[in-house]
Amino acid sequence: MTETINMLSIRHIVKQYAQHRALDDVSIEISQGSIFGLLGPNGAGKTSLIRIINQITAPDKGEIILKGEKLGPSHISKIGYLPEERGLYKKMEIGEQMLYLAQLKGLSRADAATRIKYWFQKMEIESWWKKKVEDLSKGMQQKIQFIATVVHEPELIILDEPFTGFDPVNADLIRDEILELNRKGATIIFSTHRMETVEELCDSIALIHKSHKILDGKVDAIRNSYRNNTYEIEYLGEKCGFDDSAPFVTTNETATNEGYMITLKLTEGKSANEVLSYLVPKVRVNMLREVIPTMHEIFIEKVSQIS
Amino acid sequence: MNKILLIIRREYMTRVKKKSFIVMTFLVPFLFMAMYAVIFYVILNKEEFAEVEKIAVIDDSGSFRSLKSSTSIQYNYPAGTVEEARAHFKKSDNNYLLIIPSDKRNILLLSQKKPGISTVASIERQLSRINRTEKLLAAGIDTAIVNSKSNDLSITARQLTEEGEKDAGAWVAFGVAMLFSIMIYMSLLIYGVQVMRGVIEEKTNRIIEVVISSVKPFQLMLGKIIGVGMVGLTQFLLWIALSAISVTAAGLILLKDTDVSKIKTEQIKNTAGVQAAPAAGSTVGTDFLESLNTIPWTYTISVFIFYFLFGFLLYSSIFAAVGSAVDSETDTQQFMLPIIMPLIFTSIISINVVISNPGSPLAFWLSIIPFTSPIAMMVRIPFDVPAWQLALSMSLMIGGFLVITWIAARIYRVGILMYGKKATYKELVKWFFYKE
């Protein structure tokens, strides 16, 4: 564990519903300024954990420390939360609604108005102020809700599946806003199923499955630790057979435009160099690279191991 | 605290700004006024609305030659025998054929269509009176004495109080009691259901999660209940003000030409000490006004506001809990019945039993139990409730409100986060015991 104070320390959290234990001794550290991915299949306990961080529910055991302080009502204004199930008051004017939500987070009415106007200008939606939510498209409503999540400049932003419901253009727009907020110092927690998002954006992750944390750490470190001596090699020319003296086992072979692509696994104690010295006399090697498992593969592997 | 104010403000403003609220607030008093105006007009001019019934009379006894026609009944005496009249009746423009045999027994009324009850009663009355007068005359009694107006007696109900006697004004008290308890009953239902709808809206919209990441569920529930309650109070105050204005205006217009001068002359007569028989029309009005004045309005309205507020708080927290337990309004039915039952039960019992006997044990118990007391107590209030009973009822009301709100809040905080789960009573009990 690092010496610096983490943004969020989740320590030995247990949450018990009547017959169902939603979280069982879950501990996670989230460092300040990071983008953290909270992963897990449906029903793993992610939402329960997020609700505890948001103080919507309280844990049965364990504690949450936010910047060195035990989580309490004073931290509400420091957290911004975008729930997976989006929703706004349908019949309320958007401007009024944003003011209301921002004030609930502790902003004064004047402050809230200034910041909302800033965001409306930035998103080029100033003309929506007097509109009602029910008159907007789903994507537009999502934008509004995103602004409502970050308008009070929270230090910790929790986004539950933030990109669902956005078209690619707006998804990029929102992603850029998230990254900018992160550059300005906000810590971001993503709860998501989309592993591309995780690989692209997240520094660290925790994987929750069946109420337990089964994996956590930096994304790069995790991926590296799941390396299993698998390489991809492309060679040009005729198809070539490999005899028993080869320092690897071929697991996959496909034809490419000019030659063949093989996936291979090193045999015990052999190295990539030995593969090359075995192959070079036989074929013209075009490319060799190590295959590092994607988060998607790791996710599936870990989850299927346990179930 | 500040956040509760924000929630109250939102709940209040969004409702008050709604078109339906504005329309209801301004339309209802005028609808009532219009309704009363129509009723008044019909009563005053009822003859004009009644159809004139033509009655042919064949009187073989010879006693009923002088039946008096009125604006609604016209008698005529065709010549001829009973058989001729019967034969001719179908084709005539008479609605009825009254056949009185010479011995006055088995009097028969034939009609073209089903006879009207009031018409039959009116004919019966006249026949009986003439018959009685005839018999009295036969017995040698002066009918002038028998029929004299001075025979009619009336009772003045006066109540003995500390300050002396005062007019009991039972009928006005009756009306006021009815009005206030009906107002409580209606408002508990209307505004209670509004609270429930608000909760369901937040739950189905899923905004609930955003809001309760900022405030405690209890704050949200309380803010909503208070906000809606204030909407109800605003509507009542506006209704009372608008009614007062329109009554005054109507009074000024109606009284302008006729009654004012009458009342004035009467007052002058009274002050001069002249004992004159007051004109029948104006006494009704002044009696009514006097009775209204005997009702302690400040006391009655304060008690009304107390029972409205606490009754509303109690019932709407139950409504809030119900709203939290369901996903849509159609699922509320199984929970609605047990809430509405005590309300309907009390209002029916109150109007039929309590009001006619406000001191009975049933009236006492209904006005003490928190669930029924808002309605039952309002019925009893104009009939002087002992102070200790009022104090007991109010304390139980406050206590009941606290307990019920506590229970409701525990169900509410769990229910609002349970999506897509069909709640049963068993489930609600489980939610109640969930730890924080």
XYZ file of C-alpha atoms in Angstrom:
743
model
C 0.000 0.000 0.000
C 1.192 3.485 -0.801
C 2.162 6.059 1.786
C -0.036 8.798 0.330
C -3.604 9.130 1.504
C -5.935 7.473 -0.948
C -9.054 9.170 -2.264
C -11.149 6.280 -1.121
C -10.421 3.319 1.127
C -13.081 0.668 1.217
C -12.318 -1.575 4.179
C -13.868 -4.964 4.899
C -17.344 -4.010 3.768
C -20.110 -6.514 4.468
C -23.670 -5.884 3.311
C -26.329 -8.395 4.159
C -29.851 -8.356 2.766
C -32.428 -10.695 4.239
C -31.259 -13.944 2.632
C -28.595 -12.580 0.385
C -25.109 -11.363 1.178
C -24.477 -8.632 -1.387
C -20.929 -7.822 -0.300
C -18.651 -10.073 1.701
C -15.540 -8.514 3.204
C -14.730 -6.300 0.237
C -11.684 -4.026 0.514
C -10.578 -1.679 -2.270
C -8.115 1.194 -2.388
C -8.619 3.972 -4.923
C -5.799 6.476 -5.250
C -6.353 10.143 -5.745
C -6.595 11.381 -9.319
C -6.973 7.921 -10.783
C -9.586 6.515 -13.088
C -10.811 3.374 -11.444
C -12.845 0.609 -13.011
C -15.300 -1.296 -10.876
C -16.042 -4.478 -12.787
C -18.221 -7.468 -12.291
C -21.089 -9.414 -13.822
C -24.694 -8.382 -13.198
C -25.744 -8.924 -9.616
C -22.172 -9.179 -8.357
C -22.665 -6.454 -5.769
C -21.349 -3.415 -7.641
C -24.512 -1.385 -7.182
C -24.619 -2.256 -3.505
C -21.072 -0.997 -3.115
C -21.770 2.192 -5.055
C -24.845 2.843 -2.937
C -22.745 2.457 0.184
C -20.148 4.908 -1.120
C -22.978 7.339 -1.885
C -24.383 6.815 1.607
C -27.681 5.691 0.156
C -27.368 2.595 2.295
C -25.007 1.780 5.112
C -22.776 -1.307 5.367
C -23.366 -3.891 8.073
C -19.665 -4.128 8.738
C -16.554 -2.324 7.626
C -15.851 1.314 6.955
C -15.211 3.738 4.146
C -12.524 6.375 4.408
C -12.626 9.347 2.075
C -9.387 11.336 2.003
C -8.471 10.159 5.464
C -11.876 10.911 6.994
C -14.598 8.446 7.843
C -17.339 8.834 5.266
C -20.144 11.061 6.573
C -22.834 13.551 5.566
C -20.264 16.302 4.990
C -18.875 14.328 2.040
C -22.088 14.368 0.034
C -21.042 17.556 -1.738
C -17.691 15.974 -2.685
C -19.247 13.062 -4.565
C -21.041 13.097 -7.889
C -23.083 10.069 -8.857
C -24.533 9.082 -12.216
C -26.695 6.009 -11.616
C -27.114 3.363 -14.268
C -30.861 3.858 -14.201
C -31.102 7.435 -15.397
C -33.998 9.612 -14.426
C -35.129 13.176 -14.047
C -38.410 14.860 -13.140
C -40.231 14.680 -16.465
C -42.542 17.640 -15.999
C -40.046 20.019 -14.461
C -38.243 22.702 -16.425
C -34.642 21.714 -17.043
C -33.113 24.878 -15.641
C -35.135 24.671 -12.428
C -34.385 20.981 -12.140
C -30.633 21.480 -12.470
C -30.761 24.270 -9.887
C -32.662 21.992 -7.515
C -30.258 19.075 -7.865
C -27.198 21.312 -7.531
C -28.631 22.961 -4.431
C -29.321 19.567 -2.890
C -25.604 18.929 -3.294
C -24.922 22.018 -1.220
C -24.386 24.795 -3.762
C -25.998 28.182 -3.213
C -28.637 29.121 -5.749
C -26.443 31.825 -7.301
C -23.403 29.532 -7.545
C -25.507 26.777 -9.006
C -26.932 29.127 -11.650
C -23.473 30.313 -12.726
C -22.060 26.807 -13.034
C -25.084 25.407 -14.811
C -24.922 28.255 -17.333
C -21.232 27.515 -17.858
C -21.987 23.873 -18.596
C -24.953 24.694 -20.807
C -22.739 26.979 -22.879
C -20.004 24.390 -23.041
C -22.435 21.749 -24.287
C -24.208 24.282 -26.501
C -27.602 23.648 -24.980
C -28.474 27.078 -23.563
C -31.798 27.037 -25.356
C -32.952 24.063 -23.270
C -33.292 26.010 -20.019
C -37.073 26.422 -20.193
C -37.770 23.077 -21.819
C -39.215 20.114 -19.983
C -37.360 16.835 -19.739
C -40.168 14.933 -21.428
C -39.617 17.052 -24.558
C -36.000 15.907 -24.935
C -34.616 12.812 -26.630
C -33.016 10.142 -24.513
C -29.497 11.173 -25.479
C -30.246 14.794 -24.591
C -31.575 13.709 -21.208
C -28.342 11.822 -20.613
C -26.330 14.975 -21.272
C -28.430 16.871 -18.774
C -27.956 14.155 -16.222
C -24.224 14.113 -16.769
C -24.093 17.847 -16.073
C -26.195 17.316 -12.944
C -23.610 14.770 -11.803
C -20.590 17.040 -12.113
C -21.999 20.535 -11.681
C -20.953 20.808 -8.025
C -17.344 20.001 -8.981
C -17.080 16.802 -6.989
C -13.691 15.353 -6.108
C -15.007 11.859 -6.591
C -17.210 11.099 -9.588
C -18.979 7.756 -9.752
C -20.302 6.840 -13.193
C -22.410 3.739 -13.621
C -22.301 2.707 -17.304
C -21.892 6.323 -18.451
C -21.801 5.676 -22.195
C -24.971 3.694 -22.663
C -27.598 5.637 -24.541
C -25.155 7.956 -26.277
C -24.470 7.974 -29.987
C -20.726 7.693 -30.873
C -20.328 11.462 -31.289
C -21.819 12.295 -27.922
C -20.105 9.339 -26.264
C -16.774 10.821 -27.371
C -17.850 14.231 -26.155
C -18.707 12.858 -22.725
C -15.495 10.820 -22.619
C -13.470 13.963 -23.305
C -15.309 15.805 -20.552
C -14.592 12.980 -18.136
C -10.905 13.003 -19.029
C -10.765 16.766 -18.606
C -12.377 16.534 -15.181
C -9.806 13.883 -14.309
C -6.951 16.132 -15.475
C -8.344 18.866 -13.233
C -7.952 16.516 -10.303
C -11.180 14.565 -9.956
C -11.003 10.879 -9.145
C -13.306 8.850 -11.381
C -14.911 5.504 -10.649
C -16.394 3.686 -13.628
C -18.767 0.865 -13.096
C -19.005 -0.908 -16.412
C -19.226 -4.065 -18.435
C -17.391 -2.604 -21.388
C -13.864 -3.853 -21.253
C -12.722 -1.606 -24.109
C -13.602 1.362 -21.910
C -11.616 -0.135 -19.076
C -8.512 -0.732 -21.175
C -8.749 2.671 -22.774
C -9.465 4.785 -19.718
C -8.819 3.021 -16.441
C -5.588 3.016 -14.456
C -6.731 0.420 -11.954
C -9.618 -1.951 -11.530
C -11.324 -4.190 -9.034
C -13.350 -7.176 -10.101
C -16.281 -8.151 -7.940
C -17.966 -11.474 -8.406
C -20.546 -13.169 -6.213
C -20.130 -10.588 -3.449
C -16.360 -11.019 -3.245
C -13.540 -9.009 -4.676
C -11.664 -11.547 -6.762
C -9.107 -9.338 -8.456
C -7.706 -5.834 -8.211
C -4.696 -3.784 -9.173
C -3.295 -1.663 -11.988
C -4.634 -2.579 -15.413
C -1.141 -3.008 -16.920
C 0.094 -5.086 -13.998
C -2.929 -7.335 -14.112
C -2.617 -7.877 -17.816
C 1.086 -8.596 -17.507
C 0.523 -11.029 -14.698
C -1.877 -12.928 -16.931
C 0.733 -13.351 -19.668
C 0.959 -17.044 -20.434
C 3.861 -17.235 -22.903
C 1.619 -16.912 -25.905
C 3.000 -15.322 -29.059
C 1.712 -14.452 -32.474
C 3.998 -14.952 -35.442
C 3.408 -14.063 -39.056
C 5.620 -15.580 -41.742
C 5.591 -15.183 -45.510
C 5.585 -17.842 -48.153
C 4.490 -21.452 -48.249
C 2.875 -23.206 -45.344
C 5.442 -24.804 -43.127
C 5.127 -27.764 -40.799
C 6.948 -27.827 -37.468
C 8.577 -30.963 -36.073
C 8.772 -32.137 -32.446
C 11.968 -30.228 -31.776
C 10.083 -26.930 -31.977
C 10.196 -25.032 -28.669
C 6.466 -24.319 -28.816
C 3.043 -25.736 -29.454
C 0.892 -24.206 -32.156
C -2.574 -23.406 -30.931
C -3.956 -21.649 -33.966
C -3.028 -21.138 -37.593
C -4.659 -18.918 -40.201
C -3.736 -17.941 -43.735
C -3.013 -14.256 -44.398
C -2.580 -12.407 -47.697
C 1.051 -13.282 -48.136
C 1.623 -16.092 -45.694
C 0.429 -17.514 -42.418
C -0.323 -16.279 -38.924
C 0.194 -18.716 -36.074
C -0.565 -18.421 -32.406
C 1.789 -20.467 -30.281
C 2.509 -21.259 -26.700
C 6.098 -21.695 -25.537
C 7.004 -25.007 -24.037
C 8.361 -24.914 -20.452
C 11.663 -23.058 -20.061
C 11.888 -21.811 -23.642
C 12.085 -18.178 -24.716
C 10.944 -16.091 -27.678
C 14.550 -15.976 -28.904
C 14.641 -19.751 -29.176
C 11.426 -19.637 -31.185
C 13.056 -17.191 -33.568
C 16.257 -19.211 -33.960
C 14.137 -22.283 -34.665
C 11.984 -20.490 -37.235
C 14.463 -18.248 -39.038
C 16.115 -21.043 -41.035
C 12.711 -22.378 -42.108
C 10.571 -19.349 -42.958
C 10.724 -15.580 -43.523
C 9.451 -14.176 -40.217
C 7.489 -10.978 -40.789
C 6.346 -10.289 -37.247
C 6.543 -11.668 -33.765
C 4.715 -10.265 -30.785
C 3.665 -11.421 -27.384
C -0.059 -11.807 -26.822
C -1.053 -10.063 -23.582
C -4.546 -11.116 -22.482
C -7.213 -8.440 -22.825
C -9.256 -7.399 -19.808
C -12.160 -9.056 -21.521
C -10.362 -12.412 -21.507
C -9.201 -12.003 -17.949
C -12.695 -11.044 -16.871
C -14.221 -14.095 -18.487
C -11.515 -16.381 -17.208
C -11.773 -15.181 -13.609
C -15.550 -15.174 -13.546
C -15.928 -18.608 -15.149
C -13.306 -20.084 -12.800
C -15.451 -19.255 -9.818
C -18.876 -20.059 -11.158
C -32.634 21.285 7.487
C -31.800 23.548 4.602
C -32.259 20.600 2.270
C -35.730 19.819 3.605
C -36.655 23.410 2.815
C -35.390 22.924 -0.740
C -37.475 19.797 -1.129
C -40.562 21.461 0.358
C -40.076 24.386 -1.989
C -39.844 22.144 -5.051
C -42.826 20.001 -4.076
C -44.853 23.115 -3.376
C -43.867 25.180 -6.395
C -44.235 22.445 -9.000
C -47.743 21.693 -7.757
C -48.935 25.248 -7.286
C -47.736 26.218 -10.745
C -49.682 23.399 -12.374
C -52.642 24.426 -14.488
C -54.866 21.866 -12.770
C -54.162 23.448 -9.383
C -55.012 26.943 -10.577
C -58.145 25.752 -12.344
C -59.299 23.741 -9.323
C -58.601 26.559 -6.903
C -60.573 29.159 -8.800
C -63.227 26.964 -10.319
C -64.381 24.972 -7.302
C -65.717 27.920 -5.238
C -67.531 29.283 -8.258
C -68.932 25.865 -9.093
C -70.224 25.635 -5.533
C -71.671 29.104 -5.758
C -73.279 28.307 -9.073
C -74.666 25.084 -7.655
C -76.188 26.902 -4.681
C -77.538 29.617 -6.923
C -79.282 27.024 -9.073
C -80.662 25.192 -6.028
C -81.832 28.485 -4.553
C -83.441 29.528 -7.773
C -85.241 26.211 -8.179
C -86.528 26.293 -4.611
C -87.722 29.870 -4.930
C -89.396 29.268 -8.249
C -90.330 25.646 -7.918
C -93.874 26.201 -9.219
C -92.491 27.323 -12.522
C -90.604 24.101 -12.931
C -93.523 21.880 -11.939
C -95.860 20.593 -14.567
C -99.472 21.594 -14.104
C -101.495 18.509 -13.287
C -105.117 18.618 -14.424
C -107.460 16.618 -12.255
C -111.044 15.851 -13.123
C -113.167 15.339 -9.993
C -116.349 13.309 -9.910
C -117.692 13.955 -6.438
C -120.802 11.960 -5.578
C -120.571 12.905 -1.895
C -120.887 16.608 -2.610
C -118.430 17.527 0.148
C -115.462 18.371 -2.038
C -116.852 20.904 -4.446
C -114.386 23.536 -3.279
C -110.970 21.899 -3.857
C -108.490 24.739 -4.276
C -106.415 24.731 -7.412
C -102.790 25.740 -7.055
C -100.098 26.544 -9.619
C -99.222 22.874 -9.917
C -102.656 21.289 -9.522
C -105.840 22.352 -11.271
C -109.154 20.778 -10.412
C -112.139 20.712 -12.699
C -115.580 19.265 -12.231
C -116.957 17.699 -15.398
C -120.663 16.966 -15.461
C -121.890 13.431 -15.913
C -121.714 10.052 -14.279
C -118.678 8.062 -13.202
C -118.992 5.767 -16.187
C -119.095 8.654 -18.655
C -116.081 10.283 -17.041
C -114.156 7.003 -17.098
C -114.960 6.466 -20.750
C -114.037 10.003 -21.620
C -110.865 10.133 -19.426
C -108.472 8.482 -21.888
C -109.229 11.044 -24.545
C -109.376 14.088 -22.271
C -106.421 16.327 -21.462
C -106.780 15.546 -17.762
C -103.883 13.756 -16.128
C -105.925 12.377 -13.263
C -109.466 11.349 -12.594
C -110.530 11.562 -8.941
C -113.634 9.538 -8.149
C -115.217 10.131 -4.762
C -118.177 7.841 -3.999
C -121.039 9.194 -1.937
C -119.908 7.360 1.215
C -116.397 8.833 0.851
C -114.848 5.378 1.146
C -112.721 3.794 -1.577
C -111.776 7.080 -3.159
C -110.095 6.286 -6.440
C -107.473 8.243 -8.336
C -106.990 7.152 -11.932
C -104.008 8.498 -13.819
C -102.697 8.536 -17.372
C -99.186 7.771 -16.201
C -97.603 6.739 -12.898
C -98.948 9.172 -10.289
C -96.485 11.578 -8.629
C -96.093 11.060 -4.900
C -96.392 14.741 -4.065
C -99.519 15.129 -6.156
C -101.230 12.225 -4.421
C -100.107 13.519 -1.018
C -101.352 17.002 -1.801
C -104.793 15.743 -2.827
C -104.957 13.506 0.225
C -104.116 16.419 2.507
C -106.819 18.622 1.082
C -109.443 15.919 1.208
C -108.560 15.078 4.804
C -108.686 18.688 5.910
C -112.064 19.286 4.323
C -113.313 16.036 5.817
C -112.064 16.984 9.285
C -113.556 20.470 9.127
C -116.837 18.986 8.084
C -116.849 16.568 11.001
C -115.855 19.257 13.467
C -118.641 21.465 12.194
C -121.016 18.573 12.546
C -119.911 18.199 16.170
C -120.573 21.898 16.704
C -116.961 23.060 17.117
C -115.831 26.434 15.836
C -113.356 25.663 13.103
C -111.959 29.167 13.241
C -110.412 28.296 16.622
C -109.150 24.934 15.446
C -107.456 26.321 12.374
C -106.043 29.427 14.016
C -102.354 30.025 13.363
C -101.831 30.687 17.033
C -102.163 26.968 17.696
C -98.762 26.313 16.140
C -95.955 26.148 18.655
C -92.239 26.256 18.070
C -89.262 25.414 20.273
C -86.342 27.735 20.806
C -83.277 25.640 21.707
C -81.134 27.558 24.154
C -78.053 26.164 25.816
C -77.153 26.978 29.418
C -73.503 28.045 29.584
C -71.255 29.861 32.037
C -72.058 33.179 30.430
C -75.747 32.525 30.531
C -78.144 31.229 27.959
C -77.231 31.253 24.349
C -78.813 30.124 21.168
C -78.018 26.465 20.602
C -78.246 26.842 16.834
C -78.292 23.081 16.429
C -78.972 23.089 12.724
C -76.188 25.448 11.850
C -73.815 23.493 14.070
C -74.933 20.373 12.251
C -74.101 21.918 8.900
C -70.734 23.212 10.041
C -69.836 19.823 11.507
C -70.707 18.082 8.264
C -68.804 20.586 6.173
C -65.609 20.374 8.200
C -65.536 16.605 8.481
C -66.202 16.213 4.758
C -63.389 18.670 4.061
C -61.004 16.641 6.247
C -62.081 13.388 4.635
C -61.649 14.731 1.115
C -58.340 16.396 1.793
C -56.824 13.327 3.466
C -57.659 11.314 0.385
C -56.821 13.867 -2.295
C -53.541 15.080 -0.875
C -52.549 11.701 0.550
C -52.839 10.214 -2.918
C -50.809 13.136 -4.288
C -47.982 12.228 -1.913
C -48.199 8.615 -3.046
C -48.119 9.622 -6.713
C -45.096 11.816 -6.068
C -43.230 8.918 -4.484
C -44.140 6.561 -7.319
C -43.064 9.191 -9.856
C -39.629 9.512 -8.257
C -39.277 5.771 -8.059
C -40.307 4.991 -11.629
C -38.284 7.934 -12.959
C -35.300 6.580 -11.060
C -34.436 10.098 -9.989
C -34.761 8.778 -6.481
C -31.210 7.467 -6.545
C -29.764 10.841 -7.460
C -31.813 12.603 -4.832
C -31.086 10.253 -1.961
C -27.391 10.355 -2.706
C -27.804 13.995 -1.616
C -30.392 13.772 1.164
C -31.623 11.160 3.607
C -34.735 9.256 2.477
C -36.528 10.505 5.574
C -35.781 14.113 4.639
C -37.158 13.516 1.173
C -40.296 11.848 2.514
C -40.897 14.561 5.076
C -40.176 17.341 2.597
C -42.622 15.850 0.144
C -45.345 15.399 2.743
C -44.949 18.916 4.111
C -44.781 20.420 0.616
C -47.968 18.686 -0.501
C -49.641 19.533 2.824
C -48.866 23.198 2.255
C -50.378 22.950 -1.210
C -53.534 21.594 0.435
C -53.550 24.355 3.010
C -53.040 26.991 0.332
C -55.944 25.589 -1.625
C -58.203 25.621 1.449
C -57.290 29.166 2.382
C -57.886 30.347 -1.170
C -61.196 28.504 -1.251
C -62.299 30.050 2.030
C -61.218 33.513 0.874
C -62.826 33.167 -2.545
C -66.020 31.756 -1.024
C -66.167 34.584 1.491
C -65.704 37.113 -1.284
C -68.304 35.549 -3.541
C -70.799 35.080 -0.685
C -70.394 38.711 0.294
C -70.714 39.800 -3.291
C -73.757 37.609 -3.835
C -75.266 38.877 -0.579
C -74.770 42.469 -1.592
C -76.386 41.933 -4.966
C -79.337 39.898 -3.618
C -80.028 41.976 -0.548
C -79.587 45.324 -2.231
C -83.144 46.089 -3.249
C -85.395 44.171 -0.890
C -84.146 42.575 2.264
C -81.808 45.261 3.493
C -84.610 47.724 3.892
C -86.762 45.091 5.596
C -84.067 44.153 8.046
C -83.451 47.790 8.773
C -87.061 48.609 9.418
C -87.256 45.580 11.652
C -84.251 46.652 13.620
C -85.778 50.068 14.055
C -88.987 48.483 15.245
C -87.115 46.276 17.673
C -85.109 49.092 19.107
C -88.250 51.110 19.499
C -89.567 48.249 21.584
C -92.489 47.590 19.353
C -93.457 43.930 19.379
C -94.356 43.218 15.806
C -94.640 39.858 14.179
C -91.511 39.724 12.027
C -91.891 39.040 8.362
C -91.371 35.346 7.744
C -88.769 35.681 5.009
C -86.234 37.829 6.763
C -86.257 35.949 10.078
C -84.877 32.845 8.437
C -81.936 34.865 7.163
C -81.233 36.692 10.373
C -81.666 33.545 12.472
C -79.135 31.837 10.293
C -76.704 34.693 10.601
C -77.188 34.810 14.360
C -76.541 31.077 14.625
C -73.407 31.431 12.540
C -72.229 34.014 15.009
C -72.727 31.649 17.927
C -70.135 29.252 16.482
C -66.702 29.989 17.934
C -64.942 30.312 14.595
C -61.395 30.826 15.798
C -61.650 27.755 17.999
C -63.318 25.637 15.312
C -60.899 26.628 12.573
C -57.857 26.106 14.820
C -59.083 22.611 15.674
C -59.786 22.005 11.992
C -56.272 23.043 11.011
C -54.801 20.851 13.754
C -56.722 17.770 12.656
C -56.157 18.512 8.993
C -52.402 18.800 9.518
C -51.900 15.803 11.766
C -54.449 13.649 9.993
C -52.740 14.521 6.745
C -49.257 13.853 8.156
C -50.359 10.486 9.508
C -52.199 9.298 6.430
C -49.771 10.676 3.883
C -46.812 8.969 5.534
C -48.700 5.709 5.074
C -49.419 6.724 1.496
C -45.714 7.481 1.024
C -44.783 4.022 2.306
C -47.281 2.443 -0.080
C -45.904 4.490 -2.962
C -42.395 3.317 -2.145
C -43.451 -0.320 -2.189
C -44.852 -0.387 -5.726
C -43.621 0.270 -9.241
C -46.793 1.781 -10.629
C -50.063 3.153 -9.431
C -51.971 0.077 -10.576
C -50.111 -2.019 -8.009
C -51.333 0.092 -5.115
C -54.795 -1.394 -4.854
C -54.010 -4.158 -2.384
C -52.553 -1.581 0.005
C -55.124 1.140 -0.570
C -58.139 -0.664 0.830
C -56.912 -0.942 4.440
C -55.948 2.741 4.382
C -59.194 4.010 2.965
C -61.459 1.708 4.986
C -61.137 3.567 8.314
C -61.711 6.848 6.479
C -64.881 5.697 4.737
C -66.086 3.866 7.847
C -65.621 6.923 10.042
C -67.229 9.345 7.668
C -70.304 7.162 7.214
C -70.626 6.511 10.949
C -69.971 10.179 11.672
C -72.636 11.472 9.364
C -75.235 8.918 10.444
C -74.553 8.288 14.112
C -72.063 10.657 15.673
C -73.758 13.796 14.419
C -77.141 12.841 15.859
C -75.629 11.794 19.158
C -72.295 13.542 19.593
C -71.927 12.512 23.238
C -72.303 8.751 22.737
C -69.547 6.235 23.565
C -69.132 5.406 19.865
C -68.610 9.080 19.088
C -66.163 9.292 21.982
C -64.034 6.352 20.858
C -64.014 7.327 17.202
C -62.870 10.817 18.124
C -60.062 9.459 20.323
C -58.432 6.855 18.036
C -55.847 8.601 15.828
C -56.945 6.982 12.555
C -60.564 8.049 12.903
C -60.320 11.095 15.139
C -59.698 13.766 12.473
C -63.109 13.103 10.923
C -65.066 12.102 14.039
C -63.736 14.944 16.168
C -64.573 17.558 13.562
C -68.167 16.307 13.669
C -68.287 16.686 17.442
C -66.526 20.032 17.719
C -69.577 22.290 17.166
C -71.395 20.395 19.936
C -68.905 21.306 22.686
C -66.378 18.575 23.408
C -65.033 18.358 26.986
C -61.529 19.814 27.141
C -59.952 16.624 28.475
C -61.323 14.593 25.574
C -59.976 17.078 23.071
C -56.596 17.071 24.839
C -56.497 13.258 24.906
C -57.495 13.013 21.263
C -54.892 15.565 20.198
C -52.091 13.924 22.199
C -52.939 10.522 20.754
C -53.056 12.109 17.315
C -49.548 13.520 17.715
C -48.297 10.241 19.200
C -49.962 8.230 16.438
C -48.413 10.477 13.828
C -44.928 9.979 15.280
C -45.243 6.188 15.494
C -46.818 5.776 12.063
C -44.310 8.105 10.408
C -41.467 6.187 12.007
C -42.822 2.874 10.709
C -43.611 4.327 7.285
C -40.159 5.876 6.971
C -38.492 2.529 7.681
C -40.508 0.880 4.919
C -40.036 3.852 2.609
C -36.223 3.945 2.800
C -35.991 0.321 1.627
C -38.935 0.381 -0.774
C -37.730 3.260 -2.920
C -34.646 1.275 -3.949
C -36.480 -1.950 -4.746
C -37.250 -1.988 -8.423
C -39.344 -4.587 -10.143
C -40.198 -6.429 -6.983
C -43.812 -7.126 -6.205
C -44.171 -6.166 -2.606
C -46.328 -8.185 -0.259
C -47.268 -7.377 3.321
C -44.698 -9.929 4.428
C -42.088 -8.097 2.406
C -43.031 -4.776 4.012
C -42.570 -6.257 7.466
C -39.149 -7.528 6.420
C -38.186 -4.101 5.108
C -39.250 -2.571 8.386
C -36.719 -4.706 10.240
C -33.831 -4.012 7.858
C -30.911 -2.366 9.500
C -29.874 1.065 8.311
